[in-house]
Short mmCIF file of C-alpha atoms in Angstrom, two decimals:
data_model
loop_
_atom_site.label_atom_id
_atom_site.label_comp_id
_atom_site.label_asym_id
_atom_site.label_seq_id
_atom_site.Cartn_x
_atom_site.Cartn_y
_atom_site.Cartn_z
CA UNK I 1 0.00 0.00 0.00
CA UNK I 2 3.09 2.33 0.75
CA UNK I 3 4.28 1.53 -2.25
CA UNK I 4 1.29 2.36 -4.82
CA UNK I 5 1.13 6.04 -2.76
CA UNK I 6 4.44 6.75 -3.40
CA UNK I 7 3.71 5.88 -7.37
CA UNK I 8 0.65 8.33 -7.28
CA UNK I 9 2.41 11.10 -5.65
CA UNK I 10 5.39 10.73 -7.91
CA UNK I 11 2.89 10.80 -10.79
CA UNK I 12 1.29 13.69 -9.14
CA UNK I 13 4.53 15.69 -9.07
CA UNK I 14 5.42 15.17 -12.37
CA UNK I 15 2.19 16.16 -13.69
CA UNK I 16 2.49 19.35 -11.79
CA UNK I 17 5.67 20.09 -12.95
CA UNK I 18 4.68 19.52 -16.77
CA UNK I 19 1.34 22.08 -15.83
CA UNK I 20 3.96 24.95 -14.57
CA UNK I 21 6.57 24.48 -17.31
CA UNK I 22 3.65 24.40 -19.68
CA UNK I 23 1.90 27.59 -18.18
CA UNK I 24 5.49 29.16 -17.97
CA UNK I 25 5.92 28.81 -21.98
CA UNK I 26 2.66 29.92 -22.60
CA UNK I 27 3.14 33.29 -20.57
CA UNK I 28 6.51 33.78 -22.58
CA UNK I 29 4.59 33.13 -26.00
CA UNK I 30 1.98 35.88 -25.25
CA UNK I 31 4.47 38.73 -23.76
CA UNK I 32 6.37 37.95 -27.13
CA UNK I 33 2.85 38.08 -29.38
CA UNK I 34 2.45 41.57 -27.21
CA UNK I 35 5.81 43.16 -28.23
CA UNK I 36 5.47 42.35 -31.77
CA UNK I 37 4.17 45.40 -33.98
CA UNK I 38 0.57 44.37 -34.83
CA UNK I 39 1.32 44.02 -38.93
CA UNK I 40 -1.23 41.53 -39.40
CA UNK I 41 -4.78 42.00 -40.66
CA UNK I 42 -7.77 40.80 -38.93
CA UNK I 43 -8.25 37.72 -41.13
CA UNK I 44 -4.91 36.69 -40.17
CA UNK I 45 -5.48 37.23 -36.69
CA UNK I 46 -8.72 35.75 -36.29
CA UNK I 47 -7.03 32.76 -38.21
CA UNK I 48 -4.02 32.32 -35.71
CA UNK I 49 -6.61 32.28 -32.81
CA UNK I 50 -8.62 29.73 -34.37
CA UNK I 51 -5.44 27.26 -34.67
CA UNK I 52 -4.41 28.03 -31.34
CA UNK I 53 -7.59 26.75 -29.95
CA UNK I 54 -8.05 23.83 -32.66
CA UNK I 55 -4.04 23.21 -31.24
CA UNK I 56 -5.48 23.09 -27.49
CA UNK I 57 -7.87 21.00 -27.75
CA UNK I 58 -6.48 18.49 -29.68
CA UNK I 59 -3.69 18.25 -27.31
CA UNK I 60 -3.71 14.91 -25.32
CA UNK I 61 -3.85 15.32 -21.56
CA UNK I 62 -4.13 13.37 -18.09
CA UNK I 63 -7.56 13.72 -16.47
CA UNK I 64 -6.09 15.78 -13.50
CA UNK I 65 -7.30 18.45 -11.60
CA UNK I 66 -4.16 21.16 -12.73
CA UNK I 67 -5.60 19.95 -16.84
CA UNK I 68 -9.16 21.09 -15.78
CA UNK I 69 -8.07 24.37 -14.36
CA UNK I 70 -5.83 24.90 -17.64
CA UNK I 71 -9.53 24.51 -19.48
CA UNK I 72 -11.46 26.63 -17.52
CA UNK I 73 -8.78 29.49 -17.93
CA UNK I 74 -8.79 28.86 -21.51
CA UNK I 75 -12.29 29.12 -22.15
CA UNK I 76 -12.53 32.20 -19.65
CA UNK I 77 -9.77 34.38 -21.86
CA UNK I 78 -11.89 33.00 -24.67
CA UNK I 79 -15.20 34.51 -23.85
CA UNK I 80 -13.75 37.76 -22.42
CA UNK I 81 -12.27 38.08 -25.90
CA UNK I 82 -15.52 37.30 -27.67
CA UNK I 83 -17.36 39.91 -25.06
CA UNK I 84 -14.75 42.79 -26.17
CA UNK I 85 -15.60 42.11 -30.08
CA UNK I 86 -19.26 42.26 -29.10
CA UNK I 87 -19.03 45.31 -26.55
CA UNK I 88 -20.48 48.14 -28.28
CA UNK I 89 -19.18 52.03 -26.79
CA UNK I 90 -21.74 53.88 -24.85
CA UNK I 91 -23.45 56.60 -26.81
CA UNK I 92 -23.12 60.24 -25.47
CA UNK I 93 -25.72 62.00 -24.59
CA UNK I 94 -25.74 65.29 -25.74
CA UNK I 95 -28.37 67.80 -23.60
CA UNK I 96 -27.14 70.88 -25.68
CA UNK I 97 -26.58 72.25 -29.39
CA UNK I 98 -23.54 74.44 -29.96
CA UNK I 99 -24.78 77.58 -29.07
CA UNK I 100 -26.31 76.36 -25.40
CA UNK I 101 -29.48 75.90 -26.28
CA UNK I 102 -31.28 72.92 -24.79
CA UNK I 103 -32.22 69.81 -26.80
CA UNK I 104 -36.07 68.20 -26.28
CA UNK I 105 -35.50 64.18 -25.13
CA UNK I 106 -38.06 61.87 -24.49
CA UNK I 107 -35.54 58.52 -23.74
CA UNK I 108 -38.55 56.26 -22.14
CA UNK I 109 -41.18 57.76 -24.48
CA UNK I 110 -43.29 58.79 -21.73
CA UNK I 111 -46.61 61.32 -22.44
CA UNK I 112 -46.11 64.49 -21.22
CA UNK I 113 -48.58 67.76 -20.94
CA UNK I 114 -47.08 71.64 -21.11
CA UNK I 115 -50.13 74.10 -20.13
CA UNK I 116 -50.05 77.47 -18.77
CA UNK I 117 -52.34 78.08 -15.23
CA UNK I 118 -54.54 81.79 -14.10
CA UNK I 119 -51.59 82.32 -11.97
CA UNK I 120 -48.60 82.42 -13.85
CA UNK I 121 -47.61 79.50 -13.69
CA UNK I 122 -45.92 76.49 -16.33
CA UNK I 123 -47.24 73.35 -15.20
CA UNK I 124 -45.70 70.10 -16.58
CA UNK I 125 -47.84 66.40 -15.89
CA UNK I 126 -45.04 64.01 -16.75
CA UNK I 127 -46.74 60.28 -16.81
CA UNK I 128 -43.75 58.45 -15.00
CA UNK I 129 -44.15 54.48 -14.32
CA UNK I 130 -47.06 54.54 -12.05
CA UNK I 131 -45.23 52.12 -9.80
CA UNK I 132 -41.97 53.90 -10.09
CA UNK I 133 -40.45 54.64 -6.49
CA UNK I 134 -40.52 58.39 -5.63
CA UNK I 135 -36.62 58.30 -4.46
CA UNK I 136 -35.57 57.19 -8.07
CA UNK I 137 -36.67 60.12 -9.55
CA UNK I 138 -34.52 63.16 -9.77
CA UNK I 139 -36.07 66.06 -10.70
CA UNK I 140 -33.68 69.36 -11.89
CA UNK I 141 -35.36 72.78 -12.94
CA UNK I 142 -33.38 75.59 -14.80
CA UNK I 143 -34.47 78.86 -15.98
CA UNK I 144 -34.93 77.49 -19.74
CA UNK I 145 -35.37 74.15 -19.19
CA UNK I 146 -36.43 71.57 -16.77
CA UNK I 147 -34.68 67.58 -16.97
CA UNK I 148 -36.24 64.61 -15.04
CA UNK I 149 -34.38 61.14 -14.71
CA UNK I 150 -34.80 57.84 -13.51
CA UNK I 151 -33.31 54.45 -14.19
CA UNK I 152 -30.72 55.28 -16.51
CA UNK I 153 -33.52 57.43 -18.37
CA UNK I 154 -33.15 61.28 -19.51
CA UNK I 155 -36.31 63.40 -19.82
CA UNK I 156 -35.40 67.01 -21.18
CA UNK I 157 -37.86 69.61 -22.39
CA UNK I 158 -37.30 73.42 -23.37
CA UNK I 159 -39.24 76.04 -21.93
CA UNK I 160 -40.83 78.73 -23.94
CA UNK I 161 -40.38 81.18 -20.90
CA UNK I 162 -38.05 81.82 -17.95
CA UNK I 163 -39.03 80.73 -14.87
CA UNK I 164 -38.07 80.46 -10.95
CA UNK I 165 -36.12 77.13 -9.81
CA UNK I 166 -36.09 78.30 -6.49
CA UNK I 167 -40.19 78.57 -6.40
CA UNK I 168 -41.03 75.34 -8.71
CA UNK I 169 -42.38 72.58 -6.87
CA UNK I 170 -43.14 69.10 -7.95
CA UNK I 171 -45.48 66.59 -6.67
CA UNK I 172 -46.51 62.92 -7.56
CA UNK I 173 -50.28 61.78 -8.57
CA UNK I 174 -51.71 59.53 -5.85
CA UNK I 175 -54.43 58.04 -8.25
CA UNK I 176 -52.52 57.81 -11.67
CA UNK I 177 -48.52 58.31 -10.60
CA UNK I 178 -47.95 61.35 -12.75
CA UNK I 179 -45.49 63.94 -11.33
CA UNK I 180 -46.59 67.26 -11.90
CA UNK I 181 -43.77 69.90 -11.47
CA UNK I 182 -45.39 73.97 -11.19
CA UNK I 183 -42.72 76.17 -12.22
CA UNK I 184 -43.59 80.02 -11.60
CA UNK I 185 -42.46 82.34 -14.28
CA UNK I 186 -40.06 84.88 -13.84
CA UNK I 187 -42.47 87.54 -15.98
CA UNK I 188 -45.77 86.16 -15.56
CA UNK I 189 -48.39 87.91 -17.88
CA UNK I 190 -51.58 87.17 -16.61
CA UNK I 191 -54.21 87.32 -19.59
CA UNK I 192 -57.48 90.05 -19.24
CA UNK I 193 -59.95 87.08 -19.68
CA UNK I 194 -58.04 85.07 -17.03
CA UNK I 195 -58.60 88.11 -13.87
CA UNK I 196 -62.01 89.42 -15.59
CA UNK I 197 -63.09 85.71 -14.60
CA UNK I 198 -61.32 85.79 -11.42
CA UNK I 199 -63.03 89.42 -10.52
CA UNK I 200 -66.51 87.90 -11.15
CA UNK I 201 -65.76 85.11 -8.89
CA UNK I 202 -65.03 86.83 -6.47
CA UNK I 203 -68.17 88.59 -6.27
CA UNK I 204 -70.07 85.86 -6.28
CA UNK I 205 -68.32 84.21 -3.79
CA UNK I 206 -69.06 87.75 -1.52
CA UNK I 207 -72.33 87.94 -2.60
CA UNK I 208 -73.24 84.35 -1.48
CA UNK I 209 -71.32 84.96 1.70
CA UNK I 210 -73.67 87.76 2.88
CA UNK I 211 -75.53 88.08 6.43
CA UNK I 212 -78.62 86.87 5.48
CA UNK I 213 -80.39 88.90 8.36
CA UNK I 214 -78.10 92.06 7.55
CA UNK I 215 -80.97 94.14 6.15
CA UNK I 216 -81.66 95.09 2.60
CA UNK I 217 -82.58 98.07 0.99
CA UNK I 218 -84.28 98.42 -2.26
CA UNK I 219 -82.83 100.26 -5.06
CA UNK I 220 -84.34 103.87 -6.03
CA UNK I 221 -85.27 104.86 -9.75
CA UNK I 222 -84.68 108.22 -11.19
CA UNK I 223 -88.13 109.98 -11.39
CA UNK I 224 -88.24 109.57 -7.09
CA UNK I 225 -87.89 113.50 -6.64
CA UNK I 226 -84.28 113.87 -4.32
CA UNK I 227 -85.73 116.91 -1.96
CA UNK I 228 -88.72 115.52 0.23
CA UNK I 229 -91.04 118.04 1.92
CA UNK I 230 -91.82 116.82 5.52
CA UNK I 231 -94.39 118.81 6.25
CA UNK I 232 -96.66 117.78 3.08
CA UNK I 233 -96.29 114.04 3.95
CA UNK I 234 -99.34 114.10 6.13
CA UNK I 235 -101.86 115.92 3.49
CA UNK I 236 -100.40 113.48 1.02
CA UNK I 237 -101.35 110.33 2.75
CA UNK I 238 -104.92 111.57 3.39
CA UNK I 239 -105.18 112.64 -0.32
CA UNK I 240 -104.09 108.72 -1.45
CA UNK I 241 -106.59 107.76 1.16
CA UNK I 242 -109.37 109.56 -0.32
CA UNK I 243 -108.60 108.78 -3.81
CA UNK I 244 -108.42 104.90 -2.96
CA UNK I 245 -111.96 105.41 -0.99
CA UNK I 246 -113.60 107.40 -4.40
CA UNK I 247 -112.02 103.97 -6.18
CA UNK I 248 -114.15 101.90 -4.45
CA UNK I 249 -117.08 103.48 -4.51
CA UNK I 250 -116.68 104.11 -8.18
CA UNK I 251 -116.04 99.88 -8.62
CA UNK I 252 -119.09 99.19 -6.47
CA UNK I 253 -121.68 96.90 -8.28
CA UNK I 254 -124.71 98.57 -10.67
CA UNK I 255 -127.83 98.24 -8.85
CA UNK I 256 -130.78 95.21 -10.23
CA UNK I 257 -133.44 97.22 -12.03
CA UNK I 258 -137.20 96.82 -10.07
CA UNK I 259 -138.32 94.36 -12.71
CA UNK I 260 -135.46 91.51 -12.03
CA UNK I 261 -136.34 88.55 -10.97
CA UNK I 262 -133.54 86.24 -9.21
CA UNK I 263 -134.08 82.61 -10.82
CA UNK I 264 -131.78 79.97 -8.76
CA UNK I 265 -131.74 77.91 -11.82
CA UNK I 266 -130.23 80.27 -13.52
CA UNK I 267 -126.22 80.14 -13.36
CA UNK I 268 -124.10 83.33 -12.31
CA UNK I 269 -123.10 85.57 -14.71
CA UNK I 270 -118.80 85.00 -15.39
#
């Protein structure tokens, strides 16, 4: 038994030692490959590669763990040189032209609404991901132009008009998600329709909020004479009295003539 472990771990050594001097000569081939000025075309290259690996694994080896490590390392440097062919470079972004002006970018392809409030306000209802988390969105408003981003994802838009960053204020939609960012402009020109509508609201509103039991006087027309003689009032009154009294006597009923006859079966006169 002493004997066959001494075999194996002489077999064991040896293997070893053909693994480093193996790994050693490979090392030396590829520092050389590195200083050589690259004169080849890519055909060429892509050519010795492909009978460097056909040259691997055609190479007889012991089933050993120091063989299986040499594959794996192989087929790592392999696929990282695959992934470096395939990587493509990140685009740029580009947020303005060459004379500063802001670009318009819609990277998620969201729907978006620009409107103008009574007060002076630009109001902006961005439809985000309604189940987008609130801390992933960054929000950044400039005079000219106001940028939103989340998850890698660049909303820009111009502004027609300057506005206030200091006084813009954005909120999020409880029912639908949308954020809705109110920027206040910087020369807000409120429009004659706009605080004619606002005036007449606002009288309604004061004449619904009224004291009912405040009292109420009744408007006077223009042929009311201004300059009222107190001392006439009385003889007035008693001339309106006996006016209304000569009325009445004057609308009393005509007397029946001496000859009528009152039939019940008759029916009253309409």
């Amino acid at each position: 038994m002493a004997e066959y472990e001494k075999e194996y771990l002489k077999k064991r050594d040896k293997e070893r030692q053909e693994y480093e001097e193996k790994k050693a000569k490979k090392s030396e081939e590829e520092s050389q490959n590195r200083k050589k000025p690259n004169e080849s075309a890519d055909g060429e290259e892509e050519g010795e590669e492909e009978g460097v690996d056909k040259a691997f694994w055609d190479e007889a080896t012991a089933y050993t763990p120091e063989s299986r490590v040499e594959v794996h390392e192989h087929m790592k440097k392999k696929k990282e040189k695959e992934e470096k062919k395939t990587e493509q470079p990140q685009r740029q972004r580009k947020f303005f032209n060459e004379d500063g002006r802001p670009f318009n970018i819609n990277e998620a392809k969201l729907d978006f609404k620009l409107d103008d409030d009574d007060h002076g306000n630009v109001v902006l209802d961005l439809a985000v991901y309604k189940y987008l988390s609130t801390p992933m969105i960054d929000v950044d408003v400039q005079p000219h132009y106001v940028r939103v981003s989340f998850k890698g994802k660049v909303f820009q838009l111009a502004l027609m008009e300057e506005v206030c960053p200091d006084s813009s204020d954005a909120k999020r939609s409880q029912t639908t998600g949308h954020l809705v960012i109110t920027m206040p402009k910087a020369n807000p020109r409120i429009p004659l329709r706009a605080s004619q509508k606002g005036n007449k609201k606002e009288e309604q509103k004061s004449e619904t909020q009224k004291d009912p039991r405040e009292p109420q006087y009744l408007e006077v027309g223009h042929d009311v004479p201004k300059n009222v003689d107190l001392r006439n009032i009385v003889a007035e009154s008693k001339k309106d009295a006996a006016a209304a009294k000569q009325s009445a006597i004057e609308k009393k009923e005509p007397e029946n003539s001496p000859d009528f006859v009152d039939d019940p079966d008759v029916p009253p006169l309409m």
